[in-house]
Coordinates of C-alpha atoms and ligand atoms in Angstrom, one line a residue:
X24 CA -25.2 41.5 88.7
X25 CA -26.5 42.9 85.4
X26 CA -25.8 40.4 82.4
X27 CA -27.0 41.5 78.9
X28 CA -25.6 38.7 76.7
X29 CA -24.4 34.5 77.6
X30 CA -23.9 32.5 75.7
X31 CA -25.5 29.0 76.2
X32 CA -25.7 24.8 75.5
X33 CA -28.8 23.1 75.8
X34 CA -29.2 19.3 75.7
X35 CA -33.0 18.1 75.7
X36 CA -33.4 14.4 76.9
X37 CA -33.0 11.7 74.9
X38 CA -35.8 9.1 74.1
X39 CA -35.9 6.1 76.3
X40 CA -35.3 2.5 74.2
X41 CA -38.4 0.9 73.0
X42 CA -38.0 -2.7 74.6
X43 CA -37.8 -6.3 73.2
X44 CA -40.4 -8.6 75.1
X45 CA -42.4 -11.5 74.8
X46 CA -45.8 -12.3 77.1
X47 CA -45.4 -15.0 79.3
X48 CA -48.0 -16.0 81.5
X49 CA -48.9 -19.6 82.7
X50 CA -50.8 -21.7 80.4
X51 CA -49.7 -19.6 77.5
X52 CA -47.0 -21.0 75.7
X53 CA -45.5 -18.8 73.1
X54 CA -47.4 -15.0 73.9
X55 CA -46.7 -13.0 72.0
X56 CA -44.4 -9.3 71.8
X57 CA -45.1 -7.3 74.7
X58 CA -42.8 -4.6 74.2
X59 CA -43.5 -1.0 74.9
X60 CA -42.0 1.8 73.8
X61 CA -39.4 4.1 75.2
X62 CA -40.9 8.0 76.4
X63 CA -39.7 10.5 74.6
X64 CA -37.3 13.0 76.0
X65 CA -37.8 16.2 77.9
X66 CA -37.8 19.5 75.3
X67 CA -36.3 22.7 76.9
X68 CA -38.7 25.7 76.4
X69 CA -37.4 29.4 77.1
X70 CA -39.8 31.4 78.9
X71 CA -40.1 35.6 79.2
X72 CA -40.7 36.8 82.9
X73 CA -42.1 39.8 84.1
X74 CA -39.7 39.9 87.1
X75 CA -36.7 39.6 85.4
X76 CA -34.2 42.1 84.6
X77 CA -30.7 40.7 83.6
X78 CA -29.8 37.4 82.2
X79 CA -27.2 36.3 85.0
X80 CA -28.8 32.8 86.1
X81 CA -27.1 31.9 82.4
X82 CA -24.0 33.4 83.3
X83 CA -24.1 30.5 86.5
X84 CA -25.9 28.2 84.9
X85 CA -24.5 28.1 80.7
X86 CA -25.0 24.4 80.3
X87 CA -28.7 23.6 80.8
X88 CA -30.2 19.7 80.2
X89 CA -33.6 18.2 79.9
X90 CA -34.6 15.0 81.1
X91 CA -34.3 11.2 79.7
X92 CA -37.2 9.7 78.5
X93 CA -37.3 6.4 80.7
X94 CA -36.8 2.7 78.4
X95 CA -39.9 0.6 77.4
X96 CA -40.5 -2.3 79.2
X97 CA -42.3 -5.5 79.2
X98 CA -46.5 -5.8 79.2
X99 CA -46.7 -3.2 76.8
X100 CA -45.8 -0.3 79.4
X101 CA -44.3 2.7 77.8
X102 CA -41.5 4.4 79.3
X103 CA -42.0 7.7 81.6
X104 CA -41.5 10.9 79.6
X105 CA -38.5 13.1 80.4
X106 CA -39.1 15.9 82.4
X107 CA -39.1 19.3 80.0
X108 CA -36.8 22.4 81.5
X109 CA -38.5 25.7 81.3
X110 CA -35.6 28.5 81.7
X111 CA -36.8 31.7 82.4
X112 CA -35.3 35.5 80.8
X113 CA -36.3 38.9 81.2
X114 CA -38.6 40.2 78.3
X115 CA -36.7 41.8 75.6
X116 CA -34.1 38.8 75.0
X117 CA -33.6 38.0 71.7
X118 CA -32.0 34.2 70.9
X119 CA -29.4 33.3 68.5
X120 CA -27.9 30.7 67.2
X121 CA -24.3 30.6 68.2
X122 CA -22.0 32.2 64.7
X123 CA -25.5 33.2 62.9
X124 CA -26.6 36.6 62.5
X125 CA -30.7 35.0 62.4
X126 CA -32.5 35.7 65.0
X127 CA -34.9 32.4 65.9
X128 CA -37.1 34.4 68.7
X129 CA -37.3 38.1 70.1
X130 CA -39.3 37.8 73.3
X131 CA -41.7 41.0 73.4
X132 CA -44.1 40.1 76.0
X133 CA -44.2 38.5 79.5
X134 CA -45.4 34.3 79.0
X135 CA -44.2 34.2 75.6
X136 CA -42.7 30.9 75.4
X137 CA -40.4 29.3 72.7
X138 CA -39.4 25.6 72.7
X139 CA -35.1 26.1 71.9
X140 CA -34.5 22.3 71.9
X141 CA -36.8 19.6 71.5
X142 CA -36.6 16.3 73.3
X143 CA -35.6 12.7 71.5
X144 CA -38.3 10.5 70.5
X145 CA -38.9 7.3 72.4
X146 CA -37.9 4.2 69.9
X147 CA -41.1 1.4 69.6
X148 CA -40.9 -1.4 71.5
X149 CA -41.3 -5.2 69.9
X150 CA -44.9 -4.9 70.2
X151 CA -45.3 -2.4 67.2
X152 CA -43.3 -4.3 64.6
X153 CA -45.8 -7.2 64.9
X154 CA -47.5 -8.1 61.8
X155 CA -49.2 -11.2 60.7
X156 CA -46.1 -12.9 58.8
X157 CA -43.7 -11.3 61.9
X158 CA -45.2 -13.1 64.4
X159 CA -42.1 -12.7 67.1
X160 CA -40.2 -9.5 66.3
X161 CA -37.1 -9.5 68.0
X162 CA -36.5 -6.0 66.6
X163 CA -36.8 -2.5 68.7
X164 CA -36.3 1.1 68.4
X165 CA -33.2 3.1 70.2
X166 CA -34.7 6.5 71.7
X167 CA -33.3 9.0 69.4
X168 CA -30.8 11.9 71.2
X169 CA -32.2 15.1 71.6
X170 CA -31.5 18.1 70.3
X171 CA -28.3 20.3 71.2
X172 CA -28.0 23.6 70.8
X173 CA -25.9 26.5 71.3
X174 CA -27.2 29.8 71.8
X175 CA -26.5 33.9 72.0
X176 CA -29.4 35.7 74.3
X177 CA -28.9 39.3 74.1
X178 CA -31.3 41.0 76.3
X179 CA -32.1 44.4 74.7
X180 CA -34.5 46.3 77.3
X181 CA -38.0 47.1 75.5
X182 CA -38.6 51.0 76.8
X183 CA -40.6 53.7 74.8
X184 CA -38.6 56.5 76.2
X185 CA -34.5 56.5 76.8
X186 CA -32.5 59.1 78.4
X187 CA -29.3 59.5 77.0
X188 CA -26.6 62.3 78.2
X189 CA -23.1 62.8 79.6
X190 CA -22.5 61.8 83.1
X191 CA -23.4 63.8 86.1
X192 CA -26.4 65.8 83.7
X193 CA -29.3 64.2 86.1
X194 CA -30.7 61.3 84.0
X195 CA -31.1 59.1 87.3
X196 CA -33.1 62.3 89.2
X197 CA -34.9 62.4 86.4
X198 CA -36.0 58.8 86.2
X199 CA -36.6 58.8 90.3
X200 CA -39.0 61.6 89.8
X201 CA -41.4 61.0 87.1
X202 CA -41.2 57.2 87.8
X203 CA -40.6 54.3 90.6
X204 CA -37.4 53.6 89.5
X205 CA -35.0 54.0 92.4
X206 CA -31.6 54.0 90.8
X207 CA -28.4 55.2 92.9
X208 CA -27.7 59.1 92.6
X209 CA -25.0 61.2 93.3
X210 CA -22.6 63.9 92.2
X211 CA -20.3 62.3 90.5
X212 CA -19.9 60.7 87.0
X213 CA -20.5 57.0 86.3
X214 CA -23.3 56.7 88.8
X215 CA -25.8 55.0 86.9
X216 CA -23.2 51.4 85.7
X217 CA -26.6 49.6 84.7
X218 CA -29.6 50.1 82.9
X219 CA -33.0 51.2 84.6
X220 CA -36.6 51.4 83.6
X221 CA -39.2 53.0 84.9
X222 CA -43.1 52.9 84.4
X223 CA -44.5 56.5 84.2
X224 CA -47.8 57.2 85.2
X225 CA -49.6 60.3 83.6
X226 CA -53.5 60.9 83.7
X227 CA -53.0 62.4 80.6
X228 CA -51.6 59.9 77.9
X229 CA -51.2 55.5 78.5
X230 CA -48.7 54.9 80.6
X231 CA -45.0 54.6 79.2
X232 CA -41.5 53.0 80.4
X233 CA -38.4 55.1 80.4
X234 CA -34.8 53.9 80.5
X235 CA -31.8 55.4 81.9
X236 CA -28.8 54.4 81.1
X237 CA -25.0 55.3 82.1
X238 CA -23.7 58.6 80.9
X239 CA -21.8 59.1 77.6
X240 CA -18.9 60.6 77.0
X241 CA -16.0 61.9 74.4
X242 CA -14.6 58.7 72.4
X243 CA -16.9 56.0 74.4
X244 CA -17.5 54.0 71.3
X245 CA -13.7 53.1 71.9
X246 CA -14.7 51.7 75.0
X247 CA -14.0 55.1 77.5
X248 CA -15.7 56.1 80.4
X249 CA -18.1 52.8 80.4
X250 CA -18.7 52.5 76.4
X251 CA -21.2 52.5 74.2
X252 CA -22.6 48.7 74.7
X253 CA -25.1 49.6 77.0
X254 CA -26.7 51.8 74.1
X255 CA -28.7 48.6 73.2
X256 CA -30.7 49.1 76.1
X257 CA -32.3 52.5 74.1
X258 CA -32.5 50.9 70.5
X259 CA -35.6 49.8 71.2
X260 CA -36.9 52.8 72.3
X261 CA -39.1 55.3 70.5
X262 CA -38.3 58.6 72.0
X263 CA -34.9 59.6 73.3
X264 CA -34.8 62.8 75.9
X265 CA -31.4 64.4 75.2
X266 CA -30.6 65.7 79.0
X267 CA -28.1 68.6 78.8
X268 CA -27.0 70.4 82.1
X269 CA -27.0 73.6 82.0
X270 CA -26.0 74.8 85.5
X271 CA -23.1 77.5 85.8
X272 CA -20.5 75.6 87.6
X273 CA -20.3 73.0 85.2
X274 CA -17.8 74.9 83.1
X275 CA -19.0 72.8 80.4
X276 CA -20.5 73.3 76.6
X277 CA -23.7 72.2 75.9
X278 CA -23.5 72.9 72.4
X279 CA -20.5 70.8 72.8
X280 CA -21.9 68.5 74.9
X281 CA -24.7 67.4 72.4
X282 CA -22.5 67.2 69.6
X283 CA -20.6 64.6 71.4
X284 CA -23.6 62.6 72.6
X285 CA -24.8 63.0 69.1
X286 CA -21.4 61.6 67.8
X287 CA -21.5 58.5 70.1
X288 CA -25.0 57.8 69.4
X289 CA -24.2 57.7 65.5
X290 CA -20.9 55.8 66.4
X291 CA -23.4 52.8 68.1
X292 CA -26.3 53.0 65.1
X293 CA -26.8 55.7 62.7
X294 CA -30.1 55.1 63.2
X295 CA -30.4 56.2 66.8
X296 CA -29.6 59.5 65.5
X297 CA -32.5 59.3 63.8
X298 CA -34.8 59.0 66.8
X299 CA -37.7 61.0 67.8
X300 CA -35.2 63.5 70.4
X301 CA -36.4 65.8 72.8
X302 CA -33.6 68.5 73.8
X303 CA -34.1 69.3 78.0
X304 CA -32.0 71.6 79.4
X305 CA -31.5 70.2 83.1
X306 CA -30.9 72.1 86.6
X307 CA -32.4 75.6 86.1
X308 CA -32.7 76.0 89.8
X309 CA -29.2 76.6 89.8
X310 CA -29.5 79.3 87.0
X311 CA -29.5 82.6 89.0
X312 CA -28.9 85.4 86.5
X313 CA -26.9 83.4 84.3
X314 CA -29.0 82.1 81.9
X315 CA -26.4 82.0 78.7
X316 CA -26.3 78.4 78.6
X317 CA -30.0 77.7 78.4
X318 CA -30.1 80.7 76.2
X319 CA -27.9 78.1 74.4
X320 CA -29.3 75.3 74.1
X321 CA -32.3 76.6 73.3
X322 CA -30.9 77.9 70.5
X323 CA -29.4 74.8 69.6
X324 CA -33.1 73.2 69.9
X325 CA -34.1 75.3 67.5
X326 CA -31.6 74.9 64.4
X327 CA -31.8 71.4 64.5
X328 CA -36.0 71.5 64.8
X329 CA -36.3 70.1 68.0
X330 CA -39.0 70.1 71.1
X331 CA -37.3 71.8 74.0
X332 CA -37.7 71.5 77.7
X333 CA -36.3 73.4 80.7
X334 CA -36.7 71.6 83.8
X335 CA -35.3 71.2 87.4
X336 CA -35.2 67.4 88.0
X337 CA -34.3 67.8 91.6
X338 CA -37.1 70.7 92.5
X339 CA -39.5 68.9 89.9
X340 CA -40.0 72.1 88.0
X341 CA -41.2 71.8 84.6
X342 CA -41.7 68.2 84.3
X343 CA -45.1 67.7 83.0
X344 CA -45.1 69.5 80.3
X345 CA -42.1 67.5 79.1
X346 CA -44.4 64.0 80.0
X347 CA -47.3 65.6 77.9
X348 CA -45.2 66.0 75.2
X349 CA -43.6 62.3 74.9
X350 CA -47.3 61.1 75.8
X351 CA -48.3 63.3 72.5
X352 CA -45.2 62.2 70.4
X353 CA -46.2 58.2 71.3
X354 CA -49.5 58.8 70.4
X355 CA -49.4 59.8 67.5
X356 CA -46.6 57.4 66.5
X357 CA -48.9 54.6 67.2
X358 CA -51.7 56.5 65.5
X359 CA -49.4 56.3 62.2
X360 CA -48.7 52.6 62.6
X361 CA -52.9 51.6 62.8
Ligands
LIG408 N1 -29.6 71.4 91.6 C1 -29.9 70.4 90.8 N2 -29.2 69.3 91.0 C2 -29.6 68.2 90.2 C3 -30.7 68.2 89.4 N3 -30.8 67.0 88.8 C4 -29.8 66.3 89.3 N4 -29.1 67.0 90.1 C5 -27.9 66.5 90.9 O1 -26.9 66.1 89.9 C6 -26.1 65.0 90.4 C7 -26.1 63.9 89.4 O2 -27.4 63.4 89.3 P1 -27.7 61.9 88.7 O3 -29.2 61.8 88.5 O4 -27.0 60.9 89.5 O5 -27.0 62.1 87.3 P2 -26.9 61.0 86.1 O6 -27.0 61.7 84.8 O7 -27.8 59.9 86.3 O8 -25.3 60.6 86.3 P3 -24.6 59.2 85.8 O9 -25.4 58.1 86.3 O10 -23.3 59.3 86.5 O11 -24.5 59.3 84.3 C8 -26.8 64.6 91.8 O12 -26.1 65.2 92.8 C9 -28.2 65.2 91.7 O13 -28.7 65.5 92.9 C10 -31.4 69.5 89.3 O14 -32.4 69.6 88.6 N5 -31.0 70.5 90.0
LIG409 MG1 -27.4 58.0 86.7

């Protein structure tokens, strides 16, 4: 099951008591405080993993506790620590507190690791209030209660590339073929119901991860087809391919078709809009002599300034010059940031 946001409690242990005790051994009469003190409680650490994609252990598991630091005891022993809880979410979560906007940590990298609760202190035992005119304190600490806290993760995948496009247009073929992402395709809308990424290979450029997403369509920022939610998965991203299909049978309007994509994508962020977009006209095998629509879009690519592809995801046709182009386009974005 794919889960993008839980919400979730977290209890870290509470300090174990520091203890009241006096020495008492034969032959010596009044020993003195032997208390130790109590071990402090487990802390609860989140933790990003490589292999994880979704955030569903939290939507099992939305109460999450550390363990109790054990009590002081006699002879000066200190009580056990708790044990700490490491809870492990896919890179690209970001954590919340519950009803605040701030974000506390954005996990951008595989092993980053950010402690969300800290465990109670252990109280001192007898033996550390001790002082030359307090001979016999009877006096010790309570472990203090760890902290609690409620929080949002939102897991926003971290891709450099996302495909965006109405249903049907070929964004999973496309994924399949210039990448190891398997997702399910088919010939009929509403294939793709979660997000995919895929790591692309080129000799040519570094290596880059695409995402493919569900298809958009007509009014899905009011929630049809399967909304727009699932745009958070291509915020992140640096490039967006704008995959238009442009076979005959289709009956469709690309012109049309990207201004509706265009309008959904403004409806989720204005800034996505804004996005480095390469226009690609998909499933010219199908073309025959009809080649108005890619005539079309073309056009289109070329009012609004934009790099255009033709390509056949299915056949493979025309695909590397499209990955030389994003491979140029992220270099020299990262060029700009040194
Ligand atoms: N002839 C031809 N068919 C293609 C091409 N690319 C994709 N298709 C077919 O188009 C259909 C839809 O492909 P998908 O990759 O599932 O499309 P999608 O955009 O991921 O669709 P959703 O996940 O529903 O949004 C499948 O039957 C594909 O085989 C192409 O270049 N040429
Ligand atoms: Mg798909």
């Amino acid at each position: 099951m794919f889960i993008d946001q839980v919400k979730v409690f977290l209890r870290a242990g509470k300090g174990g008591n520091g203890c009241v005790s006096f020495r008492r051994e034969w032959g010596v009469p009044r020993g003195g405080p032997d208390g130790g003190r109590g071990g402090d409680g487990g802390s609860i650490y989140l933790v990003a993993d490589e292999g994880l994609n979704s955030l569903s252990y939290f939507r099992f598991h939305p109460i999450n506790k550390a363990g109790k630091g054990a009590h002081g005891q006699g002879n000066n022993r200190q009580g056990r620590k708790g044990n700490d809880l490491y809870l492990h979410l896919p890179v690209g979560t970001i954590v919340r507190e519950k009803e605040r906007d701030e974000i506390l940590f954005d996990f951008l990298k595989p092993g980053q690791k950010f402690q969300a609760a800290k465990g109670g202190k252990g109280g001192r035992g007898n033996a550390s209030f001790a002082s030359p005119t307090h001979q016999a304190p009877r006096e010790a600490e309570r472990g203090q209660p760890g902290e609690e806290r409620e929080l949002i993760l939102e897991l926003k995948l971290i891709a450099d590339v996302g495909i965006v496009g109405f249903p049907n247009v070929g964004k999973s073929t496309l994924i399949s073929k210039i990448s190891s992402a398997r997702p399910v395709i088919a010939d009929y809308p509403f294939t793709t119901l979660i997000p995919h990424l895929g790591v692309v290979d080129t000799n040519e450029s570094r290596s880059f991860v695409v995402a493919d997403i569900p298809g958009l369509i007509e009014g899905a920022h009011l929630g049809h087809g399967l909304g727009i939610s699932f745009l958070k998965h291509v915020e992140r991203t640096k490039i967006l391919i704008h995959l238009i299909d442009v076979s005959p049978h289709t009956g469709r309007d690309p012109g049309k078709d990207y201004e509706t994509v265009m309008k959904e994508l403004e409806a989720y962020s204005p800034q996505l809009i804004r996005r480095h977009q390469i226009l690609v006209a998909n499933k010219i095998d199908l073309l025959g002599e009809e080649k108005e629509r890619l005539k079309e879009v073309q056009n289109l690519a070329r009012s609004k300034g934009l790099p255009f592809f033709a390509i056949s995801a299915l056949k493979e046709k025309g695909l590397r010059p499209l990955l030389q182009e994003i491979g140029r386009i992220l270099e020299l974005l990262e060029g700009k940031k040194d």
